[in-house]
Coordinates of C-alpha atoms in Angstrom, one line a residue:
Chain A
M1 CA 102.6 55.8 -30.2
K2 CA 99.2 54.4 -31.3
Y3 CA 99.0 52.7 -34.7
W4 CA 96.1 51.8 -36.9
T5 CA 96.9 48.9 -39.2
F6 CA 95.0 48.4 -42.4
R7 CA 95.0 45.0 -44.1
M8 CA 92.8 44.4 -47.1
L9 CA 92.2 42.0 -50.0
K10 CA 93.7 39.0 -48.3
E11 CA 96.8 40.9 -47.1
K12 CA 97.5 42.0 -50.7
V13 CA 97.2 45.6 -49.5
S14 CA 98.5 46.7 -46.1
F15 CA 99.7 49.8 -44.4
Q16 CA 99.9 51.6 -41.1
I17 CA 98.9 55.0 -39.9
T18 CA 99.7 56.5 -36.5
K19 CA 97.0 58.2 -34.6
G20 CA 99.1 61.3 -34.3
W21 CA 99.4 61.6 -38.0
M22 CA 95.7 61.3 -38.5
Q23 CA 95.2 64.1 -35.9
V24 CA 97.7 66.4 -37.6
F25 CA 96.3 65.7 -41.0
S26 CA 92.7 66.5 -40.0
I27 CA 93.6 69.6 -38.1
G28 CA 95.9 70.8 -40.9
L29 CA 93.2 70.2 -43.5
L30 CA 90.6 72.0 -41.4
L31 CA 92.9 75.0 -41.0
L32 CA 93.6 75.1 -44.7
I33 CA 89.9 75.1 -45.5
A34 CA 89.3 77.8 -42.9
F35 CA 92.0 80.1 -44.4
F36 CA 90.9 79.2 -47.9
I37 CA 87.4 80.6 -47.2
L38 CA 88.9 83.6 -45.3
S39 CA 91.0 84.2 -48.3
L40 CA 87.9 84.2 -50.6
S41 CA 86.1 86.5 -48.2
S42 CA 88.9 89.1 -47.8
G43 CA 90.1 91.7 -50.2
S44 CA 89.2 95.3 -51.0
N45 CA 85.7 94.5 -50.1
W46 CA 84.6 91.9 -47.5
I47 CA 82.3 89.1 -48.7
S48 CA 80.9 87.0 -45.8
P49 CA 81.7 83.3 -45.7
T50 CA 78.0 82.5 -46.1
Q51 CA 77.9 84.5 -49.3
V52 CA 81.1 82.8 -50.4
F53 CA 79.4 79.4 -49.9
M54 CA 76.4 80.5 -51.8
Q55 CA 78.5 81.8 -54.7
L56 CA 80.5 78.6 -54.8
S57 CA 77.4 76.4 -54.8
N58 CA 75.8 78.6 -57.5
M59 CA 72.9 79.7 -55.2
T60 CA 73.7 83.3 -56.0
D61 CA 75.6 85.0 -58.8
E62 CA 76.2 88.3 -57.1
H63 CA 79.9 87.9 -56.5
A64 CA 80.8 85.8 -59.6
F65 CA 83.5 88.2 -60.8
V66 CA 85.2 88.9 -57.5
I67 CA 85.2 85.3 -56.3
E68 CA 85.3 83.1 -59.3
T69 CA 87.5 85.2 -61.5
L70 CA 89.8 87.0 -59.0
R71 CA 90.0 85.4 -55.7
L72 CA 89.3 81.7 -56.3
P73 CA 92.0 81.1 -58.9
R74 CA 94.5 83.1 -56.9
T75 CA 93.8 81.2 -53.7
L76 CA 93.9 77.8 -55.5
L77 CA 97.2 78.8 -57.1
A78 CA 98.5 79.7 -53.6
V79 CA 97.5 76.2 -52.4
L80 CA 99.1 74.5 -55.4
V81 CA 102.3 76.5 -55.2
G82 CA 102.7 76.1 -51.5
S83 CA 102.3 72.4 -51.5
A84 CA 104.5 71.9 -54.5
L85 CA 107.3 74.0 -53.0
G86 CA 106.9 72.3 -49.6
I87 CA 107.1 68.8 -51.1
S88 CA 110.0 69.8 -53.3
G89 CA 111.9 70.9 -50.2
L90 CA 111.0 67.7 -48.4
I91 CA 112.4 65.6 -51.3
L92 CA 115.6 67.6 -51.4
Q93 CA 116.1 67.5 -47.7
S94 CA 115.6 63.8 -47.7
I95 CA 118.0 63.2 -50.7
V96 CA 120.7 65.4 -49.1
R97 CA 119.9 64.2 -45.6
N98 CA 120.2 67.8 -44.4
P99 CA 117.4 70.0 -43.1
L100 CA 119.0 73.0 -44.7
A101 CA 118.4 72.0 -48.3
S102 CA 115.6 73.5 -50.3
P103 CA 114.9 74.3 -53.9
D104 CA 115.9 78.0 -53.5
I105 CA 119.2 77.2 -51.8
I106 CA 120.2 74.3 -54.1
G107 CA 119.8 76.5 -57.3
I108 CA 116.6 75.2 -58.9
T109 CA 114.7 78.4 -58.2
S110 CA 117.7 80.5 -59.4
G111 CA 117.7 78.5 -62.6
A112 CA 114.0 79.1 -63.1
S113 CA 114.5 82.8 -62.3
F114 CA 117.3 83.1 -64.8
G115 CA 115.2 81.4 -67.5
A116 CA 112.3 83.7 -66.8
V117 CA 114.2 87.0 -66.6
L118 CA 116.1 86.1 -69.8
F119 CA 112.8 85.4 -71.5
I120 CA 111.3 88.7 -70.2
S121 CA 114.3 90.8 -71.2
V122 CA 114.9 89.2 -74.6
G123 CA 111.3 88.1 -75.5
T124 CA 109.2 91.2 -74.5
G125 CA 107.5 92.4 -77.6
V126 CA 108.9 89.5 -79.6
V127 CA 107.1 86.4 -78.3
S128 CA 103.9 85.9 -76.3
M129 CA 104.4 86.2 -72.6
S130 CA 102.2 83.2 -72.1
L131 CA 105.3 81.1 -72.8
L132 CA 107.1 82.5 -69.7
P133 CA 106.3 79.3 -67.7
F134 CA 108.1 77.2 -70.2
A135 CA 111.2 79.4 -70.1
A136 CA 111.2 79.2 -66.3
I137 CA 110.7 75.4 -66.2
S138 CA 113.4 74.9 -68.8
G139 CA 115.7 77.1 -66.8
G140 CA 115.1 75.1 -63.7
L141 CA 115.5 71.7 -65.4
I142 CA 118.6 72.7 -67.3
T143 CA 120.2 74.1 -64.1
A144 CA 119.4 71.0 -62.1
T145 CA 120.7 68.7 -64.9
F146 CA 123.9 70.8 -65.0
I147 CA 124.4 70.7 -61.3
Y148 CA 123.8 66.9 -61.3
L149 CA 126.3 66.3 -64.1
I150 CA 129.0 68.4 -62.5
S151 CA 128.4 66.6 -59.2
W152 CA 128.8 63.3 -60.9
N153 CA 131.9 61.3 -60.1
K154 CA 131.0 57.6 -60.1
G155 CA 127.7 58.6 -58.5
V156 CA 126.4 61.7 -56.9
T157 CA 127.0 62.4 -53.2
P158 CA 124.6 64.7 -51.4
I159 CA 127.3 67.1 -50.2
R160 CA 128.7 67.6 -53.7
L161 CA 125.2 68.3 -54.9
V162 CA 124.6 71.0 -52.3
L163 CA 127.9 72.7 -52.6
I164 CA 127.8 72.8 -56.4
G165 CA 124.2 73.9 -56.3
I166 CA 125.0 76.8 -54.0
G167 CA 127.9 77.8 -56.4
I168 CA 125.7 77.6 -59.5
S169 CA 122.9 79.5 -57.7
A170 CA 125.3 82.4 -57.0
I171 CA 126.4 82.5 -60.6
L172 CA 122.8 82.6 -61.8
K173 CA 121.9 85.3 -59.4
A174 CA 124.7 87.4 -60.8
G175 CA 123.4 86.6 -64.2
V176 CA 119.9 87.8 -63.3
T177 CA 121.4 91.1 -61.9
F178 CA 123.4 91.5 -65.1
L179 CA 120.3 91.1 -67.3
L180 CA 118.3 93.5 -65.2
V181 CA 121.0 96.2 -65.4
F182 CA 121.1 96.0 -69.2
S183 CA 117.3 95.9 -69.7
D184 CA 114.7 98.6 -70.2
T185 CA 112.9 100.0 -67.2
Y186 CA 109.6 98.4 -68.2
V187 CA 111.2 95.0 -68.4
V188 CA 113.0 95.5 -65.1
S189 CA 109.8 96.3 -63.2
K190 CA 108.0 93.4 -64.7
A191 CA 110.9 91.1 -63.9
Y192 CA 111.1 92.4 -60.4
I193 CA 107.5 91.5 -59.6
W194 CA 108.2 88.0 -61.0
L195 CA 111.4 87.6 -59.0
T196 CA 109.9 88.4 -55.6
G197 CA 107.0 86.0 -56.2
S198 CA 103.5 87.3 -56.6
L199 CA 100.2 85.7 -57.0
Y200 CA 98.8 88.9 -58.5
A201 CA 96.6 88.4 -61.6
A202 CA 96.4 84.6 -61.2
T203 CA 94.2 83.0 -63.9
W204 CA 92.3 79.7 -64.2
N205 CA 94.8 78.9 -66.9
D206 CA 97.7 79.1 -64.4
V207 CA 95.8 76.9 -61.9
T208 CA 95.0 74.1 -64.4
S209 CA 98.5 74.1 -65.9
L210 CA 100.3 74.0 -62.6
F211 CA 97.9 71.3 -61.4
W212 CA 98.9 69.0 -64.3
W213 CA 102.6 69.7 -63.7
I214 CA 102.1 68.6 -60.0
M215 CA 100.3 65.5 -61.1
I216 CA 103.5 64.2 -62.9
P217 CA 105.6 63.5 -59.9
L218 CA 102.8 62.5 -57.5
P219 CA 102.3 58.9 -58.5
I220 CA 106.1 58.4 -58.6
L221 CA 106.3 59.8 -55.1
I222 CA 103.6 57.4 -53.9
I223 CA 105.2 54.4 -55.4
L224 CA 108.8 55.1 -54.6
G225 CA 108.3 57.1 -51.4
R226 CA 108.9 54.3 -48.9
S227 CA 112.4 53.7 -50.3
M228 CA 113.4 57.2 -49.0
N229 CA 113.1 56.0 -45.4
V230 CA 115.7 53.4 -46.1
T231 CA 118.0 55.7 -47.9
E232 CA 118.0 58.0 -44.9
L233 CA 119.8 55.2 -43.0
G234 CA 122.8 55.7 -45.2
D235 CA 124.0 54.7 -48.7
D236 CA 125.4 51.4 -47.6
V237 CA 122.2 50.3 -45.9
A238 CA 120.2 51.4 -48.8
I239 CA 122.2 49.4 -51.3
S240 CA 122.1 46.4 -48.9
M241 CA 118.3 46.6 -48.9
G242 CA 118.2 46.5 -52.7
I243 CA 117.7 50.1 -53.6
K244 CA 119.2 51.3 -56.9
L245 CA 120.7 54.4 -55.2
Q246 CA 121.8 56.5 -58.1
W247 CA 118.7 55.8 -60.1
Q248 CA 116.5 56.7 -57.1
R249 CA 118.4 59.9 -56.5
L250 CA 118.0 61.0 -60.1
V251 CA 114.2 60.2 -60.1
F252 CA 113.6 62.0 -56.9
L253 CA 115.7 65.0 -57.9
G254 CA 113.7 65.1 -61.1
C255 CA 110.4 65.2 -59.1
A256 CA 111.7 68.0 -56.9
V257 CA 112.8 70.0 -59.9
I258 CA 109.5 69.7 -61.7
L259 CA 107.6 70.8 -58.5
A260 CA 109.8 73.7 -57.7
A261 CA 110.4 75.0 -61.3
S262 CA 106.8 74.7 -62.3
S263 CA 105.6 76.7 -59.3
A264 CA 108.4 79.3 -59.9
A265 CA 107.1 79.4 -63.4
Y266 CA 103.6 80.5 -62.5
V267 CA 104.3 82.7 -59.5
G268 CA 108.0 83.5 -59.4
G269 CA 110.4 83.1 -56.6
I270 CA 108.4 82.5 -53.4
E271 CA 111.3 81.6 -51.2
F272 CA 111.8 79.7 -47.9
V273 CA 108.5 77.7 -48.2
G274 CA 110.5 74.7 -49.3
L275 CA 112.7 75.1 -46.3
M276 CA 110.1 75.7 -43.6
A277 CA 107.2 73.4 -44.6
P278 CA 109.1 70.1 -44.3
H279 CA 110.8 71.1 -41.1
L280 CA 107.5 72.0 -39.4
A281 CA 105.9 68.8 -40.8
R282 CA 108.7 66.7 -39.3
R283 CA 108.2 68.4 -36.0
L284 CA 104.6 67.4 -36.0
V285 CA 104.6 63.8 -37.4
G286 CA 108.1 62.4 -37.3
K287 CA 110.2 60.8 -40.0
S288 CA 108.2 58.6 -42.3
F289 CA 108.7 60.1 -45.8
L290 CA 105.3 58.9 -47.2
G291 CA 103.5 60.3 -44.2
L292 CA 105.3 63.6 -44.5
I293 CA 104.2 64.2 -48.1
P294 CA 100.6 65.2 -47.4
I295 CA 101.5 67.0 -44.2
T296 CA 104.2 69.0 -45.9
G297 CA 101.9 69.8 -48.7
I298 CA 99.2 71.1 -46.3
I299 CA 101.7 73.2 -44.3
G300 CA 103.3 74.6 -47.5
A301 CA 99.8 75.5 -48.8
L302 CA 98.9 77.2 -45.5
L303 CA 102.1 79.3 -45.5
V304 CA 101.5 80.6 -49.0
V305 CA 97.8 81.2 -48.6
I306 CA 98.4 83.1 -45.4
A307 CA 101.3 85.0 -46.8
D308 CA 99.3 86.0 -49.8
L309 CA 96.3 86.9 -47.7
I310 CA 98.4 89.3 -45.6
A311 CA 100.2 90.6 -48.7
R312 CA 97.1 91.7 -50.5
T313 CA 94.9 92.9 -47.5
M314 CA 97.3 94.5 -45.0
F315 CA 98.5 97.4 -47.2
L316 CA 95.4 98.0 -49.3
P317 CA 95.2 99.3 -52.0
L318 CA 98.7 98.0 -52.5
D319 CA 99.1 94.4 -53.5
I320 CA 102.5 93.3 -52.2
P321 CA 104.2 90.2 -53.5
A322 CA 103.5 87.2 -51.2
G323 CA 107.2 86.3 -51.5
V324 CA 108.1 89.3 -49.3
F325 CA 106.2 87.7 -46.4
T326 CA 107.4 84.2 -46.8
A327 CA 111.0 85.6 -46.9
A328 CA 110.2 87.8 -43.9
I329 CA 109.4 84.7 -41.8
G330 CA 111.6 82.3 -43.7
A331 CA 114.9 84.2 -43.5
P332 CA 115.0 84.3 -39.6
F333 CA 113.8 80.7 -39.6
F334 CA 116.8 79.8 -41.8
I335 CA 119.2 81.5 -39.4
Y336 CA 117.5 79.7 -36.5
L337 CA 118.1 76.4 -38.3
L338 CA 121.7 77.2 -39.0
Y339 CA 122.1 78.1 -35.4
R340 CA 120.5 74.9 -34.2
N341 CA 122.6 72.8 -36.6
R342 CA 125.8 74.6 -35.8
N343 CA 127.3 71.7 -34.0
R344 CA 126.5 69.0 -36.5
Chain B
M1 CA 127.8 25.1 -54.7
N2 CA 125.9 27.4 -52.4
G3 CA 127.2 30.3 -50.4
L4 CA 129.5 33.0 -51.5
Q5 CA 132.5 32.6 -53.9
T6 CA 134.9 34.8 -55.7
K7 CA 136.7 34.1 -58.9
K8 CA 139.7 36.1 -60.0
L9 CA 138.4 39.0 -58.0
T10 CA 140.4 42.2 -58.2
L11 CA 139.4 45.3 -56.1
K12 CA 141.0 48.7 -56.5
Y13 CA 140.6 51.9 -54.6
G14 CA 141.5 54.5 -57.2
D15 CA 144.5 53.0 -58.9
Q16 CA 145.7 51.2 -55.8
P17 CA 145.0 47.5 -55.9
I18 CA 143.5 46.2 -52.6
I19 CA 142.7 42.6 -53.5
E20 CA 144.2 40.9 -56.6
N21 CA 143.1 37.8 -58.4
L22 CA 141.3 36.3 -55.4
D23 CA 139.6 32.8 -55.7
F24 CA 137.9 32.2 -52.4
D25 CA 134.9 30.3 -51.0
I26 CA 132.8 31.1 -48.0
P27 CA 131.1 27.9 -46.6
I28 CA 127.4 28.1 -45.8
E29 CA 125.9 27.8 -42.3
K30 CA 129.2 28.5 -40.8
I31 CA 130.8 31.5 -39.0
T32 CA 133.6 33.0 -41.2
V33 CA 135.8 35.7 -39.7
L34 CA 138.1 37.8 -41.8
V35 CA 141.2 39.0 -40.1
G36 CA 144.3 41.0 -41.2
A37 CA 146.4 44.0 -40.5
N38 CA 145.0 47.5 -40.8
G39 CA 144.6 48.4 -44.5
S40 CA 144.9 44.8 -45.6
G41 CA 141.6 45.1 -47.4
K42 CA 139.4 42.8 -45.3
S43 CA 136.6 45.4 -45.0
T44 CA 136.9 46.2 -48.7
L45 CA 136.6 42.5 -49.5
L46 CA 133.5 42.2 -47.3
R47 CA 131.9 45.3 -48.9
S48 CA 132.5 43.9 -52.4
L49 CA 130.8 40.6 -51.4
A50 CA 127.7 42.7 -50.5
R51 CA 127.9 44.7 -53.8
L52 CA 128.6 47.9 -51.9
L53 CA 131.8 48.1 -54.0
N54 CA 132.1 47.1 -57.6
P55 CA 134.9 44.7 -58.5
T56 CA 137.5 46.1 -61.0
S57 CA 137.6 42.7 -62.5
G58 CA 136.6 39.1 -61.7
E59 CA 133.3 37.8 -60.3
I60 CA 131.4 37.1 -57.2
F61 CA 128.9 34.3 -57.0
I62 CA 126.0 33.9 -54.7
D63 CA 124.4 30.4 -54.8
T64 CA 126.2 29.8 -58.1
Q65 CA 124.7 32.9 -59.7
K66 CA 126.8 35.9 -60.7
L67 CA 126.1 38.8 -58.4
Q68 CA 125.9 41.2 -61.4
D69 CA 123.2 39.0 -63.0
I70 CA 120.8 39.1 -60.1
S71 CA 118.7 42.2 -59.4
T72 CA 119.8 44.1 -56.4
K73 CA 116.5 43.5 -54.8
Q74 CA 116.8 39.7 -55.2
I75 CA 120.3 39.9 -53.6
A76 CA 118.7 41.8 -50.7
K77 CA 116.6 38.7 -49.9
K78 CA 119.7 36.5 -49.8
L79 CA 122.3 38.6 -48.2
A80 CA 122.3 41.5 -45.7
I81 CA 125.2 43.6 -44.6
L82 CA 125.7 45.7 -41.5
P83 CA 128.2 48.4 -42.5
Q84 CA 130.7 49.8 -40.1
G85 CA 129.5 52.5 -37.7
P86 CA 126.0 53.1 -39.2
V87 CA 124.3 56.3 -38.1
A88 CA 120.6 56.5 -37.4
P89 CA 118.6 59.6 -38.4
E90 CA 117.8 61.9 -35.5
G91 CA 114.7 60.9 -33.7
I92 CA 114.0 57.5 -35.2
T93 CA 112.8 54.8 -32.8
V94 CA 114.1 51.3 -32.5
H95 CA 110.9 49.9 -33.9
Q96 CA 111.0 52.2 -36.9
L97 CA 114.6 51.3 -37.6
V98 CA 114.0 47.6 -37.4
K99 CA 110.9 47.9 -39.6
Q100 CA 113.1 49.2 -42.4
G101 CA 114.7 45.7 -42.6
R102 CA 111.4 44.5 -44.2
Y103 CA 111.9 46.8 -47.2
P104 CA 113.1 44.2 -49.8
H105 CA 110.0 42.0 -49.0
Q106 CA 107.4 44.8 -49.3
K107 CA 105.7 46.5 -52.2
W108 CA 104.3 50.1 -52.3
F109 CA 100.7 48.8 -51.6
Q110 CA 101.9 46.1 -49.2
Q111 CA 103.8 47.9 -46.5
W112 CA 102.8 46.1 -43.3
S113 CA 101.7 42.5 -43.6
K114 CA 101.1 40.1 -40.8
E115 CA 104.4 38.5 -41.7
D116 CA 106.3 41.8 -41.5
E117 CA 104.8 42.4 -38.1
E118 CA 105.8 39.0 -36.8
L119 CA 109.3 39.0 -38.2
V120 CA 110.0 42.5 -36.8
E121 CA 108.8 41.3 -33.4
K122 CA 110.9 38.2 -33.7
A123 CA 114.0 40.3 -34.5
L124 CA 113.3 42.6 -31.5
I125 CA 112.9 39.6 -29.2
A126 CA 116.0 37.9 -30.5
T127 CA 118.0 41.0 -29.8
Q128 CA 116.3 41.6 -26.4
L129 CA 115.1 45.0 -27.6
L130 CA 111.3 44.4 -27.3
P131 CA 111.0 46.5 -24.1
L132 CA 113.0 49.3 -25.7
K133 CA 111.2 49.4 -29.0
D134 CA 109.7 52.8 -28.6
R135 CA 113.0 54.4 -27.4
Q136 CA 114.9 56.6 -29.8
V137 CA 118.0 55.0 -31.2
D138 CA 120.2 58.0 -30.3
A139 CA 119.3 57.5 -26.7
L140 CA 120.5 53.9 -26.5
S141 CA 123.8 52.7 -25.2
G142 CA 126.5 51.7 -27.7
G143 CA 125.7 48.0 -27.3
Q144 CA 121.9 48.4 -27.5
R145 CA 122.3 50.6 -30.6
Q146 CA 124.4 48.0 -32.3
R147 CA 121.8 45.4 -31.4
A148 CA 119.1 47.6 -32.9
W149 CA 121.0 47.6 -36.3
I150 CA 121.5 43.9 -36.1
A151 CA 117.8 43.5 -35.4
M152 CA 117.2 45.4 -38.6
T153 CA 119.4 43.1 -40.6
L154 CA 117.7 40.1 -39.0
A155 CA 114.3 41.4 -40.0
Q156 CA 115.6 41.3 -43.6
E157 CA 115.4 37.5 -43.2
T158 CA 118.4 36.6 -45.3
P159 CA 120.3 33.3 -45.0
I160 CA 123.6 35.2 -45.2
I161 CA 124.6 38.1 -42.9
L162 CA 127.8 40.1 -43.3
L163 CA 129.0 42.4 -40.5
D164 CA 131.8 44.9 -40.8
E165 CA 133.6 45.2 -37.5
P166 CA 130.4 44.8 -35.4
T167 CA 132.3 45.1 -32.1
T168 CA 133.9 48.5 -32.7
Y169 CA 133.3 51.0 -29.9
L170 CA 131.8 48.3 -27.6
D171 CA 133.3 47.5 -24.2
M172 CA 134.4 43.9 -23.4
T173 CA 131.0 42.9 -21.9
H174 CA 129.1 44.1 -24.9
Q175 CA 131.6 42.6 -27.4
I176 CA 131.1 39.1 -25.8
E177 CA 127.3 39.6 -25.6
L178 CA 127.1 40.5 -29.3
L179 CA 129.4 37.7 -30.5
D180 CA 127.5 35.2 -28.3
F181 CA 124.3 36.4 -29.9
L182 CA 125.7 35.9 -33.4
F183 CA 127.0 32.5 -32.4
D184 CA 123.5 31.4 -31.3
L185 CA 122.1 32.9 -34.5
N186 CA 124.4 30.6 -36.5
R187 CA 124.0 27.5 -34.4
E188 CA 120.2 27.7 -33.9
Y189 CA 119.0 29.3 -37.1
K190 CA 121.7 28.1 -39.5
R191 CA 122.5 31.6 -40.7
T192 CA 125.8 32.0 -42.6
I193 CA 127.7 34.7 -40.8
V194 CA 130.7 36.5 -42.3
M195 CA 132.4 39.2 -40.3
V196 CA 135.5 41.3 -40.0
L197 CA 137.0 41.3 -36.5
H198 CA 140.0 43.1 -35.1
D199 CA 140.6 40.9 -32.1
L200 CA 142.4 37.7 -33.2
N201 CA 141.6 35.9 -29.9
L202 CA 137.8 36.5 -30.2
A203 CA 138.1 35.5 -33.9
C204 CA 139.7 32.2 -32.9
R205 CA 137.0 31.6 -30.4
Y206 CA 133.9 32.1 -32.6
A207 CA 135.1 31.4 -36.1
D208 CA 134.5 28.0 -37.8
N209 CA 136.5 29.3 -40.7
L210 CA 139.2 31.9 -40.2
V211 CA 140.4 33.8 -43.2
A212 CA 143.6 35.8 -43.0
I213 CA 144.0 38.5 -45.6
H214 CA 147.6 39.6 -46.4
D215 CA 149.3 41.1 -49.4
K216 CA 146.1 41.4 -51.5
K217 CA 145.3 37.8 -51.1
V218 CA 143.9 35.2 -48.7
A219 CA 147.1 34.2 -47.1
V220 CA 145.6 31.3 -45.2
Q221 CA 142.2 29.9 -44.5
G222 CA 140.9 27.1 -42.2
T223 CA 139.9 26.4 -38.7
P224 CA 141.7 28.6 -36.2
E225 CA 143.4 25.6 -34.5
E226 CA 144.9 24.5 -37.8
I227 CA 146.1 27.8 -39.0
V228 CA 147.0 30.1 -36.1
T229 CA 150.6 29.7 -35.4
T230 CA 153.5 31.9 -34.3
E231 CA 154.7 32.0 -38.0
M232 CA 151.3 32.9 -39.2
V233 CA 150.9 35.8 -36.8
K234 CA 154.4 37.0 -37.7
E235 CA 153.5 36.9 -41.4
I236 CA 150.1 38.4 -41.3
F237 CA 150.4 41.0 -38.5
N238 CA 154.2 41.3 -38.4
L239 CA 154.0 40.6 -34.7
D240 CA 156.0 38.2 -32.5
A241 CA 153.6 36.2 -30.4
L242 CA 153.2 33.0 -28.5
I243 CA 150.3 30.8 -29.3
K244 CA 148.8 28.8 -26.4
A245 CA 145.5 26.9 -26.1
D246 CA 142.9 29.0 -24.3
P247 CA 142.6 27.4 -20.8
Y248 CA 138.8 27.7 -21.0
F249 CA 137.9 26.9 -24.6
G250 CA 141.0 25.2 -26.0
T251 CA 140.9 27.5 -29.0
P252 CA 144.2 29.2 -29.9
L253 CA 145.2 32.2 -27.8
C254 CA 147.6 34.7 -29.1
I255 CA 149.9 36.3 -26.6
P256 CA 151.9 39.1 -28.1
K257 CA 155.6 39.5 -27.1
G258 CA 157.0 43.0 -26.9
K259 CA 157.3 45.0 -23.7
G260 CA 155.3 45.3 -20.6
R261 CA 155.5 44.7 -16.8
R262 CA 156.7 41.3 -15.9
V263 CA 155.8 39.6 -12.5
K264 CA 157.0 36.1 -13.3

């Protein structure tokens, strides 16, 4: 493997990048830009990429509404949601040291769903629906805290975290079904769209809010990220290297929850992205956690942008929730992973 | 006093006391080997010295400072432990593994200094793994794999190295190769080495300081030629044995009685 080493400011700053990583990063970024533009061009009427460029650089104002009000926020939201879910899955898989972990399987998404559905069924007509994201994020955070506390026994071990997460997730899904059965038809249809995960009617407000939520864990990940590589060598080795293991686990879990719950809050349950993106990234660039963060983000973004592009153009005039497509690829992928890991 | 010490150390596993009220010193720049019967608590003691296990009561001192009073990252610069049977993540290369040993010396914006590079290379050379550095750890033989982990602990550049049964799963050739390597490391680089070994004969050969753990205490401690006797083996291992001088090294050699073929 070819390395590039960077050393600056009299060795105060130093890091290493592999050539392979650079290649994957550039190709991934280019692909994302390509699909981003394609996504702006496509829809019920086709706008050529040149026109898209002209609109974006304010050289024309012909497509202002379609691009700047409808398609641009929607595509940006897809990018944000995809990278947040992907990175959340990456964090969880690293904490748990198991490629089968992801925010949907461990119960964070279910917590957010329960919070949101409870809010929709109780709050419709009572409180403003713009508060829905807070209900979902609180649901996710409360669930994660709960799972963490139950798993605690002189420290949290990954396997307890997963098993209790799966259990809590099942209870919450039952709770969601219960709420749906006892709610009005109007509420149920609204909740259903949210549950499957749709980017329909994305607004600039959603984009900026989600952006700021994602900005919370990002610096933490950059500063603490390298400790994750050590933790993957086992708890004993991590402690021996001077890592405060329980503290680290709590902080990273918090980051994963914020990423997953906030994206669930704005688009609902888009499943399996958190499972697939880190796995694909690892295939492409190997094990380094810090190196995986941007690649996982790009792949997650690509998955959601493409899923949403298919969902809203293939069955025109129907606008199908993007979550249907991520699940359609993700579920078989999950089975494949289970099959591959059957002997471990 | 430098090195490691315990004062009134009590370790419990659940409610079961493993080590009770132990006062015990580990001399610096020597090879100390802990021996004892299965379940005697020698690994537990070693793990507690490396803060992998919290004492129920009592204290551990490193260079006269209480272990609890120093930040875990500071300890990581003084003491490294190689746990028993570590498992490398799938697909990691030898070089990537050894690099992780530099963790306690790095910062998030300072991840690969000249010093890091040199010390990792030094560790790879010392363990004779330089030609294999781009191989995956899973693909190595048992002996090479163990050496890769030791290279990682070496890259940590600590004056004290603890090893929990480093020779487990290795054949005789690789056991000797590994212990010779640790011996050189001690004699040439003055590293303090503390390890748990199962084989009393190998322990006698390499240990400057032999520590026998029995009945939740250090039963006896000293140079092997002073302390290893028929009575000692009977008490510690409940085994009838004959002690002779090793014809090659002169260190004590323990010959168990019991059954077997007899040709003399």
